[in-house]
XYZ file of C-alpha atoms in Angstrom:
702
model
C 67.291 131.498 28.427
C 66.242 127.809 28.342
C 68.829 125.177 27.119
C 66.982 122.229 25.098
C 69.245 119.319 23.594
C 68.870 117.067 20.805
C 71.166 114.007 19.236
C 71.169 111.621 16.495
C 73.518 108.694 15.061
C 73.947 106.311 12.437
C 76.535 103.190 12.234
C 77.225 104.206 8.440
C 78.730 101.225 6.676
C 80.750 100.054 9.768
C 80.397 96.805 11.388
C 79.595 98.322 14.837
C 78.583 101.850 15.957
C 81.525 103.330 17.804
C 80.346 106.619 18.758
C 78.835 107.302 22.013
C 76.860 110.150 23.031
C 75.363 111.425 26.323
C 74.265 114.246 28.729
C 74.328 114.756 32.273
C 71.108 114.578 34.509
C 69.142 117.618 33.244
C 66.257 116.529 35.875
C 68.843 117.169 38.826
C 67.595 120.623 39.314
C 70.134 120.989 42.736
C 73.279 120.146 40.429
C 71.997 122.383 37.343
C 72.204 125.171 39.791
C 75.833 124.845 40.284
C 76.869 122.662 37.573
C 74.682 123.246 34.684
C 74.039 120.776 31.931
C 76.760 118.921 29.971
C 76.864 117.080 26.636
C 79.748 114.766 25.379
C 80.562 112.601 22.587
C 83.408 110.219 22.159
C 84.528 108.504 19.001
C 86.096 104.722 19.540
C 89.296 104.796 16.881
C 87.819 103.113 13.769
C 89.791 99.818 12.826
C 90.784 99.436 16.506
C 89.902 96.531 18.636
C 87.133 97.224 21.364
C 86.643 100.841 20.209
C 82.771 100.801 20.995
C 83.696 99.804 24.624
C 86.299 102.417 24.773
C 83.921 105.235 23.873
C 81.185 104.090 26.132
C 83.465 103.460 29.066
C 85.265 107.255 28.488
C 81.662 108.600 28.226
C 80.505 107.054 31.510
C 83.660 108.173 33.252
C 83.126 111.584 31.768
C 79.413 111.768 32.745
C 79.756 110.520 36.411
C 82.803 112.558 37.255
C 81.603 115.713 36.008
C 78.042 114.938 38.075
C 80.200 114.426 41.557
C 81.072 118.241 41.119
C 80.736 119.857 44.291
C 78.974 123.297 44.613
C 82.049 125.034 45.499
C 84.281 123.524 42.718
C 85.022 125.686 39.523
C 83.382 124.244 36.537
C 86.660 124.420 34.475
C 88.395 122.393 37.321
C 85.529 119.845 37.357
C 85.630 119.540 33.508
C 89.325 119.019 33.883
C 88.683 116.290 36.500
C 86.498 114.632 34.502
C 88.380 114.232 31.207
C 90.994 112.530 33.347
C 88.737 110.047 34.737
C 87.524 109.467 31.472
C 90.995 108.627 30.198
C 91.458 106.440 33.032
C 88.620 104.511 32.181
C 89.613 104.294 28.583
C 92.784 103.214 29.619
C 91.957 100.203 31.656
C 90.392 98.768 28.453
C 93.587 99.612 26.694
C 95.841 97.876 29.203
C 93.680 94.766 28.507
C 93.660 95.149 24.849
C 97.267 95.876 24.419
C 97.968 92.410 26.404
C 96.565 90.823 23.271
C 98.553 93.081 20.874
C 95.959 95.614 20.088
C 95.450 99.051 20.641
C 92.365 101.153 21.842
C 91.298 104.949 22.256
C 88.446 107.251 21.714
C 88.153 110.930 21.230
C 86.301 112.968 23.768
C 84.320 116.451 23.324
C 82.439 117.830 26.034
C 80.735 120.987 26.957
C 78.704 122.846 29.671
C 76.456 125.348 29.707
C 75.657 127.299 32.741
C 74.021 130.554 33.330
C 74.118 131.194 29.564
C 78.126 130.546 29.670
C 79.662 127.747 27.590
C 82.653 125.805 28.761
C 84.210 123.057 26.796
C 87.124 120.593 26.904
C 88.332 117.869 24.458
C 90.810 115.549 23.097
C 91.094 114.112 19.475
C 89.495 115.068 16.459
C 85.758 115.276 17.377
C 84.269 118.705 16.829
C 82.541 121.655 18.744
C 80.681 124.201 16.858
C 79.024 127.393 17.374
C 76.158 128.639 15.425
C 75.678 132.247 15.778
C 73.743 134.647 13.339
C 73.768 132.080 10.681
C 77.557 131.562 10.911
C 79.016 128.332 11.888
C 82.396 128.419 13.705
C 84.478 125.830 15.010
C 85.669 126.621 18.701
C 87.956 123.733 19.441
C 91.178 122.276 17.772
C 91.804 119.074 16.078
C 94.396 117.182 17.517
C 95.747 115.475 14.371
C 99.330 115.598 12.758
C 97.880 117.831 10.251
C 98.379 120.873 12.677
C 102.067 119.918 13.129
C 102.242 119.906 9.307
C 100.732 123.412 9.336
C 103.524 124.607 11.918
C 106.164 123.233 9.271
C 104.252 125.047 6.543
C 104.352 128.181 8.294
C 107.942 128.033 8.839
C 108.485 127.569 5.295
C 109.594 124.120 5.343
C 106.849 122.228 3.406
C 104.407 123.148 0.731
C 100.314 122.778 1.233
C 100.373 120.038 -1.402
C 102.634 118.264 0.809
C 100.229 118.615 3.725
C 97.238 117.566 1.779
C 99.278 114.488 0.416
C 100.658 113.377 3.347
C 99.679 109.919 4.433
C 99.513 110.711 8.198
C 97.659 113.972 7.895
C 94.741 112.935 9.881
C 96.364 110.727 12.441
C 95.478 111.622 16.155
C 98.417 113.444 18.345
C 96.137 113.054 21.192
C 93.312 111.080 22.308
C 91.972 108.894 25.240
C 93.073 105.853 26.318
C 96.741 106.817 26.568
C 99.088 106.524 29.629
C 98.949 110.146 29.582
C 96.829 112.669 27.510
C 99.572 114.482 25.354
C 97.334 117.354 24.568
C 93.678 118.801 25.817
C 92.152 121.712 24.389
C 89.602 124.157 26.707
C 88.572 127.606 27.183
C 89.895 129.068 30.167
C 87.184 131.826 30.563
C 83.733 131.072 29.987
C 82.098 132.208 26.803
C 78.898 134.114 26.746
C 75.992 132.693 24.928
C 72.999 134.410 23.674
C 69.348 133.445 22.770
C 69.333 131.794 19.291
C 72.923 130.384 19.366
C 73.353 126.506 18.858
C 76.277 124.629 20.124
C 76.907 121.432 18.122
C 79.115 118.208 19.002
C 79.846 115.795 15.983
C 82.348 113.274 14.995
C 84.449 113.312 12.233
C 82.042 110.888 10.231
C 79.684 114.122 10.023
C 82.015 116.802 9.499
C 83.990 114.744 6.786
C 80.840 114.120 4.890
C 79.391 117.756 5.020
C 81.019 121.085 4.327
C 80.122 123.806 6.785
C 77.462 125.467 4.549
C 75.504 122.044 4.462
C 75.922 121.844 8.348
C 74.562 125.392 8.553
C 71.603 124.679 6.738
C 70.606 121.828 8.708
C 70.405 123.072 12.082
C 67.331 125.209 13.098
C 65.821 126.040 16.606
C 64.430 122.472 16.902
C 67.728 120.713 18.206
C 66.339 117.514 17.925
C 65.309 117.666 14.478
C 68.728 119.623 13.658
C 70.697 116.612 14.958
C 68.745 114.118 12.929
C 68.653 116.468 9.578
C 72.649 116.482 10.083
C 73.231 112.698 10.309
C 70.735 111.835 7.882
C 72.186 114.597 5.278
C 75.717 113.001 5.933
C 74.420 109.473 5.222
C 72.505 110.605 2.083
C 75.995 111.382 0.514
C 76.337 107.690 0.230
C 80.320 107.901 0.767
C 82.094 104.702 0.302
C 83.181 103.354 3.833
C 81.037 105.953 5.446
C 82.115 106.185 8.963
C 79.899 106.332 12.226
C 78.397 109.730 12.383
C 76.780 111.471 15.456
C 75.941 114.719 16.723
C 74.444 116.491 19.738
C 73.055 119.905 19.519
C 72.016 122.280 22.305
C 69.849 125.268 21.398
C 69.795 128.437 23.579
C 66.194 129.786 23.148
C 63.930 132.591 24.822
C 61.455 131.420 27.314
C 58.096 132.449 26.193
C 56.676 133.873 23.033
C 53.173 134.682 22.083
C 51.195 133.321 18.948
C 48.501 134.907 17.411
C 46.206 132.302 18.420
C 47.137 132.957 21.824
C 46.631 136.621 21.783
C 43.355 136.186 19.908
C 42.239 133.666 22.816
C 43.226 136.156 25.856
C 41.169 139.044 23.843
C 38.148 136.870 23.812
C 38.665 135.326 27.207
C 37.127 138.657 29.107
C 34.030 138.552 26.698
C 33.567 134.732 27.637
C 33.967 135.129 31.404
C 31.530 138.282 31.309
C 28.912 135.571 29.928
C 30.173 133.350 32.922
C 29.060 135.609 35.269
C 25.424 135.868 34.314
C 24.804 131.981 33.423
C 23.801 130.850 36.951
C 25.694 129.468 40.126
C 29.202 128.218 40.017
C 28.460 125.618 42.953
C 28.063 121.848 42.882
C 27.491 119.303 45.455
C 29.788 116.669 45.576
C 29.273 113.201 46.388
C 32.576 111.342 47.510
C 33.262 107.610 47.166
C 34.334 106.223 50.556
C 37.433 104.675 49.277
C 38.501 107.970 47.225
C 41.750 109.324 48.615
C 40.498 112.632 48.913
C 42.744 114.454 51.319
C 45.697 113.166 49.187
C 44.160 114.441 46.120
C 43.369 117.848 47.706
C 46.843 118.172 49.270
C 48.309 117.751 45.533
C 46.576 120.779 44.543
C 47.974 124.193 44.841
C 46.877 127.890 44.151
C 48.662 130.010 41.765
C 48.109 133.927 41.983
C 49.820 136.187 39.448
C 51.163 139.398 40.874
C 52.018 142.796 38.804
C 53.831 145.557 40.927
C 52.802 143.894 43.932
C 49.421 143.865 43.249
C 47.209 140.397 42.533
C 45.678 140.323 39.050
C 44.573 136.692 38.546
C 44.472 133.260 40.089
C 44.407 129.793 38.784
C 45.224 126.011 39.990
C 47.877 123.688 39.897
C 49.150 120.349 40.992
C 52.492 118.870 42.345
C 54.377 116.566 40.362
C 57.575 114.649 40.322
C 59.896 115.341 43.493
C 58.062 118.017 45.007
C 59.842 120.729 42.854
C 57.521 121.063 40.210
C 53.866 122.284 39.736
C 51.792 121.745 36.477
C 49.286 124.125 35.326
C 47.804 125.703 32.157
C 49.918 128.247 30.328
C 46.806 130.672 30.165
C 47.086 130.730 34.025
C 50.809 132.195 34.119
C 51.414 133.641 30.519
C 51.286 137.131 31.996
C 54.908 136.567 32.923
C 55.798 137.522 29.430
C 54.590 140.978 30.444
C 56.108 141.216 33.916
C 53.890 139.499 36.403
C 55.187 137.201 39.085
C 53.380 134.106 39.210
C 53.477 132.359 42.639
C 52.186 129.310 44.497
C 50.338 130.327 47.678
C 50.521 127.696 50.353
C 49.872 129.793 53.102
C 49.200 133.236 54.415
C 52.963 133.171 55.361
C 54.043 130.678 52.734
C 54.313 131.899 49.338
C 56.749 130.721 46.770
C 58.317 132.164 43.827
C 58.295 130.057 40.422
C 60.045 129.911 37.172
C 58.790 128.238 34.099
C 60.833 125.400 32.715
C 58.605 124.770 30.069
C 55.569 125.412 28.249
C 53.415 124.792 25.284
C 50.715 127.447 23.987
C 49.186 124.962 21.610
C 48.522 122.414 24.452
C 48.012 125.264 27.036
C 50.290 123.355 29.533
C 53.073 125.138 31.764
C 55.669 123.526 33.986
C 56.870 125.335 36.903
C 59.771 124.801 39.144
C 60.136 125.966 42.814
C 63.468 126.653 44.610
C 62.276 124.808 47.727
C 60.643 121.457 47.593
C 56.798 121.177 48.454
C 56.019 119.233 51.450
C 52.986 117.989 49.517
C 52.477 114.590 47.850
C 52.746 114.130 44.143
C 50.152 113.139 42.023
C 50.210 109.841 39.598
C 49.018 109.849 36.043
C 46.994 107.407 34.305
C 47.037 107.681 30.266
C 43.792 107.989 28.219
C 44.127 104.204 27.429
C 42.751 103.430 30.961
C 40.032 105.898 30.472
C 36.758 105.132 29.049
C 33.539 107.169 28.315
C 31.232 107.738 31.641
C 34.042 107.159 33.991
C 33.761 109.173 36.988
C 36.127 112.134 37.502
C 36.436 114.868 40.038
C 37.735 118.199 39.031
C 39.588 120.038 42.025
C 40.940 123.639 42.169
C 40.293 127.039 43.548
C 37.386 129.158 41.528
C 37.661 132.680 42.230
C 33.901 133.064 42.675
C 33.783 130.819 45.693
C 36.410 133.545 47.514
C 33.892 135.967 47.538
C 32.381 137.032 50.918
C 34.287 133.888 52.423
C 36.772 133.726 55.358
C 40.502 133.252 55.045
C 40.495 129.167 55.358
C 38.378 129.056 52.353
C 40.828 130.813 50.496
C 43.399 128.074 50.839
C 40.861 125.212 50.486
C 40.693 123.335 47.270
C 36.985 122.867 45.841
C 35.605 119.736 44.476
C 33.269 119.035 41.520
C 32.003 115.651 40.293
C 31.041 114.576 36.915
C 31.994 112.032 34.128
C 33.898 111.514 30.810
C 31.607 112.514 28.201
C 33.818 111.639 25.453
C 37.513 111.844 24.326
C 38.020 114.602 21.427
C 40.590 116.789 19.628
C 40.879 120.443 19.171
C 41.442 121.585 15.584
C 45.084 121.992 16.882
C 45.758 118.475 17.508
C 45.564 118.598 21.363
C 43.740 115.815 23.138
C 41.271 116.318 25.471
C 38.334 115.018 27.671
C 34.977 116.406 27.369
C 33.661 116.421 30.752
C 30.175 117.857 32.771
C 32.381 118.412 35.978
C 31.776 121.934 36.953
C 34.769 124.088 36.228
C 34.948 127.892 36.567
C 37.321 130.716 36.326
C 40.100 129.726 39.085
C 39.920 125.969 37.939
C 41.845 126.498 34.972
C 45.133 124.273 35.600
C 44.108 121.906 38.515
C 44.125 118.298 38.215
C 41.015 115.993 37.045
C 41.053 112.821 39.084
C 39.511 109.688 38.496
C 37.552 107.490 41.076
C 41.108 105.770 41.825
C 42.591 109.251 43.014
C 45.154 109.314 40.234
C 45.419 112.389 37.648
C 43.926 111.919 34.284
C 43.917 115.544 32.768
C 44.235 119.254 33.486
C 41.258 121.556 33.622
C 41.414 123.841 30.858
C 38.014 125.177 29.292
C 34.369 125.281 29.175
C 31.495 126.470 27.124
C 29.606 129.502 28.897
C 26.028 130.300 27.599
C 22.846 130.383 28.765
C 21.646 127.681 26.822
C 24.562 125.438 27.294
C 25.553 123.698 30.573
C 27.714 120.835 31.446
C 30.565 121.108 28.808
C 33.885 121.410 29.624
C 37.402 120.288 29.128
C 40.221 118.770 30.223
C 43.741 118.279 28.402
C 44.437 114.560 28.483
C 47.569 113.401 30.519
C 49.059 111.937 27.191
C 49.829 115.527 26.081
C 51.461 116.352 29.571
C 53.799 113.287 29.402
C 56.040 114.421 26.657
C 56.205 117.695 28.258
C 57.269 116.300 31.341
C 60.107 114.392 29.482
C 61.201 117.243 27.553
C 61.428 119.489 30.888
C 63.495 116.266 32.782
C 60.678 115.890 35.171
C 60.268 112.612 36.696
C 56.697 111.257 37.485
C 54.427 108.171 38.458
C 52.003 106.297 36.645
C 49.140 105.087 38.910
C 48.404 101.311 39.098
C 45.366 100.439 37.673
C 43.778 96.908 38.469
C 45.810 96.239 41.742
C 49.229 97.085 40.470
C 51.731 98.550 42.494
C 52.495 102.459 41.325
C 55.891 102.358 38.912
C 58.116 105.283 38.865
C 58.372 105.814 35.360
C 61.027 108.718 34.197
C 60.480 108.068 30.682
C 57.013 106.033 30.154
C 57.321 107.193 26.157
C 60.357 104.257 26.164
C 58.845 101.709 28.598
C 59.617 98.236 28.246
C 56.062 96.952 27.567
C 54.720 98.344 24.018
C 50.838 97.551 23.953
C 50.051 98.243 20.301
C 46.563 99.278 19.186
C 46.066 96.201 16.588
C 48.537 93.638 17.205
C 50.600 92.487 20.639
C 54.282 93.529 21.002
C 57.089 91.566 22.781
C 58.882 93.193 25.429
C 62.735 93.138 24.269
C 65.717 93.322 26.396
C 66.242 96.756 27.210
C 69.388 98.495 26.303
C 71.139 101.959 27.643
C 70.703 104.573 25.413
C 71.417 108.367 25.947
C 68.802 109.543 22.919
C 65.741 111.419 23.782
C 62.813 111.131 21.604
C 59.784 113.568 20.802
C 56.176 112.228 21.341
C 54.307 111.380 18.122
C 50.631 112.046 18.091
C 48.272 109.383 18.778
C 45.186 108.717 16.479
C 42.975 111.693 16.454
C 39.441 111.677 17.937
C 36.251 113.742 17.039
C 37.114 117.109 16.604
C 36.028 119.352 19.516
C 34.317 122.934 19.168
C 36.401 126.056 19.536
C 36.388 127.312 23.302
C 38.078 129.927 25.063
C 40.035 129.733 28.469
C 38.141 129.721 31.507
C 40.319 131.236 34.191
C 40.128 134.888 33.355
C 37.562 137.049 35.443
C 35.252 139.586 34.340
C 36.038 143.261 35.083
C 33.180 143.632 37.879
C 33.281 140.384 39.498
C 36.801 140.148 39.095
C 37.576 143.538 40.939
C 35.561 142.207 44.115
C 37.504 138.690 43.916
C 40.738 140.536 43.636
C 39.887 142.916 46.511
C 39.392 139.961 48.821
C 42.565 138.352 47.903
C 44.570 141.707 48.291
C 43.224 141.827 51.796
C 44.093 138.481 52.625
C 47.607 138.278 51.561
C 48.861 142.093 51.852
C 51.274 141.109 53.989
C 52.777 138.773 51.928
C 53.354 141.591 48.936
C 56.874 142.761 49.705
C 58.586 139.264 50.030
C 61.654 139.547 47.752
C 61.502 137.952 44.721
C 63.904 134.951 44.138
C 66.346 134.835 41.503
C 66.118 131.745 38.866
C 68.509 130.203 37.173
C 68.827 129.134 33.162
C 66.080 126.696 32.992
C 66.948 123.152 30.989
C 64.254 121.983 28.936
C 65.065 118.349 28.082
C 66.918 115.224 29.500
C 68.222 112.142 27.741
C 66.250 108.610 28.782
C 67.847 106.989 31.946
C 70.020 104.031 31.832
C 68.020 100.847 30.607
C 65.729 102.636 28.400
C 64.827 101.196 25.096
C 65.464 103.336 21.550
C 62.764 102.338 18.747
C 64.758 101.812 15.541
C 63.553 101.474 11.929
C 66.053 98.649 10.773
C 66.737 97.883 7.073
C 66.833 94.394 6.159
C 67.326 94.242 2.522
C 67.442 96.868 -0.544
C 68.751 100.314 -0.584
C 69.197 100.755 3.126
C 70.094 97.125 3.967
C 71.972 97.483 7.265
C 70.949 100.968 8.267
C 69.433 101.468 11.912
C 67.471 104.713 11.837
C 66.361 105.928 15.170
C 62.621 106.923 15.514
C 63.605 110.198 17.392
C 61.174 112.351 15.777
C 57.662 112.339 15.369
C 57.861 110.322 12.158
C 60.034 109.152 9.049
C 59.045 109.690 5.877
C 60.351 107.692 3.341
C 60.351 108.194 -0.475
C 62.167 109.664 -3.241
C 61.544 113.293 -2.674
C 64.422 114.706 -0.625
C 62.058 118.020 0.231
C 59.312 115.656 1.717
C 61.134 112.708 2.744
C 63.829 111.951 5.736
C 64.824 108.592 4.196
C 65.194 109.001 0.573
C 65.749 106.621 -2.153
C 67.787 107.073 -5.033
C 65.929 108.751 -8.222
C 66.553 105.024 -10.190
C 63.940 103.556 -7.547
C 61.107 104.240 -9.517
C 58.636 101.762 -7.793
C 59.119 104.079 -4.755
C 56.865 106.911 -4.704
C 57.836 110.461 -4.022
C 56.549 110.203 -0.485
C 55.663 106.355 -0.406
C 55.087 105.933 3.611
C 55.641 107.103 7.102
C 56.672 105.198 10.125
C 57.184 105.981 13.836
C 56.532 105.003 17.400
C 53.492 106.210 19.262
C 54.915 106.432 22.610
C 51.496 106.980 24.551
C 50.218 103.711 22.991
C 53.699 101.950 23.023
C 53.642 100.809 19.832
C 54.998 101.173 16.287
C 52.971 102.403 13.344
C 52.746 102.565 9.359
C 51.094 104.996 7.357
C 50.931 104.457 3.503
C 51.055 107.950 1.838
C 48.729 106.884 -1.021
C 51.845 105.157 -3.048
C 51.448 104.001 -6.250
C 52.570 100.502 -5.669
C 51.744 100.282 -2.135
C 53.185 99.435 1.344
C 52.904 95.654 2.651
C 53.379 93.716 5.514
C 55.920 90.826 5.319
C 52.784 88.600 5.083
C 51.603 90.322 1.857
C 48.561 92.447 3.544
C 48.679 95.666 1.814
C 47.891 98.534 3.967
C 45.234 101.092 3.533
C 46.256 104.523 2.353
C 46.451 107.504 4.767
C 45.824 105.624 7.822
C 48.087 104.805 10.442
C 48.358 100.875 10.980
C 49.870 99.943 14.487
C 52.095 96.847 14.883
C 54.456 95.417 17.423
C 58.288 95.251 17.883
C 59.723 92.723 15.331
C 57.327 93.431 12.543
C 58.434 93.605 9.007
C 57.163 95.674 6.152
C 58.334 96.503 2.657
C 57.786 98.990 0.001
C 56.385 97.754 -3.534
C 58.049 94.646 -3.398
C 60.323 92.533 -1.152
C 63.469 94.180 -2.367
C 63.209 96.850 0.075
C 62.365 95.417 3.422
C 62.491 96.849 6.858
C 61.848 95.724 10.614
C 60.579 97.873 13.272
C 62.227 97.160 16.513
C 64.426 98.339 19.323
C 67.850 98.435 19.836
C 69.327 95.477 20.962
């Protein structure tokens, strides 16, 4: 079971956002093994001074304290220690505020998922819900005076009408910032979770705006979309004095799943490889530039072998990334795990490492593997497609299976190199961005790295056309497609230095500090910390590529010979005990200092609104079924779906796309944007719908 988070916030009609949402470090695999993953939400007490500072301080105290948990410390004990620390942080602000005659405080709701079990702790009226089998249940208790009144009702001392009309009904009886927390709600025994469950944390600005039925309808298996839908539905009610609204969602999902496209590709793979075995030789002469870091490139490339019942059934390639605990490959190299096979990274005849899949995409054909022990190998550095041009020299490195036949043991673990050029940047019918290349790739190369002439990885070798009358046409998945998957898996990576720059460690380059738009320059705003993760929008598409098949499957005749050779070499390794994995985590929030792209309402119906661009795009219009940001029916100058806006992470730029609206979408200068085309702009750019009444700005959270 994998745990995937999402979150969203809206300021409502308040002067400032006093809610704070955050997550523990999902990328810290060592901590996750004993501490799981945490989501926490704090709601600064509205109307009180320093509510924003208090909620932020309490949240930071909660996260930092829990992340200091020792492996031998119980999760329940660590949660209690963390909320006490959070209260101390809030109280320190309270002490200063009280000196000026003000009160401060904040609620706190936090939960931890570890090995398919849920733990929670809370103080105040922020809520924790569990969605299971389409039933939404609040699992914590509100610390409000209403609960005390209900006790009086049960004793027959008051009526329900008196409860509902009581002026202090919603007053908090416990919260953070007090000298001593009056009440803490927590579970003593871990609560078992199942695949398909969702855990929702939210502030009162959300559950006071939506009924349980409305909340349930907004939640899907996509936690980020669920969080945003919850918040947008609450805001769309347009309640007077709308409070800050925040939601954090943890979705429990099954690892794997096979699409029709994937099954179809697998069935055709064997036919294509049969043709490959009769299409000519599989070798290529390599000429390497003197300054190419060839040893490092080869050291970063690893061999992956699939075992079933102790026997090797397939082979592919991969490369080391992040802190040495992760390997990237093609999904079709390891997808047999769904049928019981065991993919392993083979480093030596006495060194075979078990892996678990922390994230994969069938459409992109990408899989990210996690190892229990760190690889003593260099991690690759990535270069995005904006630094790659047609005719650039590239090197494909991997382990083509045909090269094993008849060779000695050393050959089995020696990466092979082929040289070529970038023929074109193309896009598959499914929207996956690829490089077409003439570098020789063969069955077994799949999942291996494609390097440029500086030694940086630009793509993942994946596909080729195998026909007697077609030569020199293969494909590698652009690194841009990998970046979003790495972020969602919580895996850090480095960008290569082009033009003499020193490499920069980039945990979340999607939110890097210097956007470079495609059509107009953007200024680099002052970064602000934010816990909100984002999704990766697609960049402008290129010329579609022809339909092709995965290249790493060997045919029956040649495959038997290759597998036989492999079996002889590694037969002594087959009795190695399979390592047990932990429940993987598939997402992490941006690091401190990351910038959050926003759509900001300047005038008109959404004046003052700040909508995070957390999904691929935000659709604006009057049709609630097609738009995320919905205008009232009376806004007859706005089309049903007027335009879409978003933040293109690889391009580091905002974009606006008019959806063929009747009255047009315009830049502040009055320039009307072309219909159904993305127009890229920089941070600080203004645009309006139909007329200057509905003006928006695209920028970063200040």
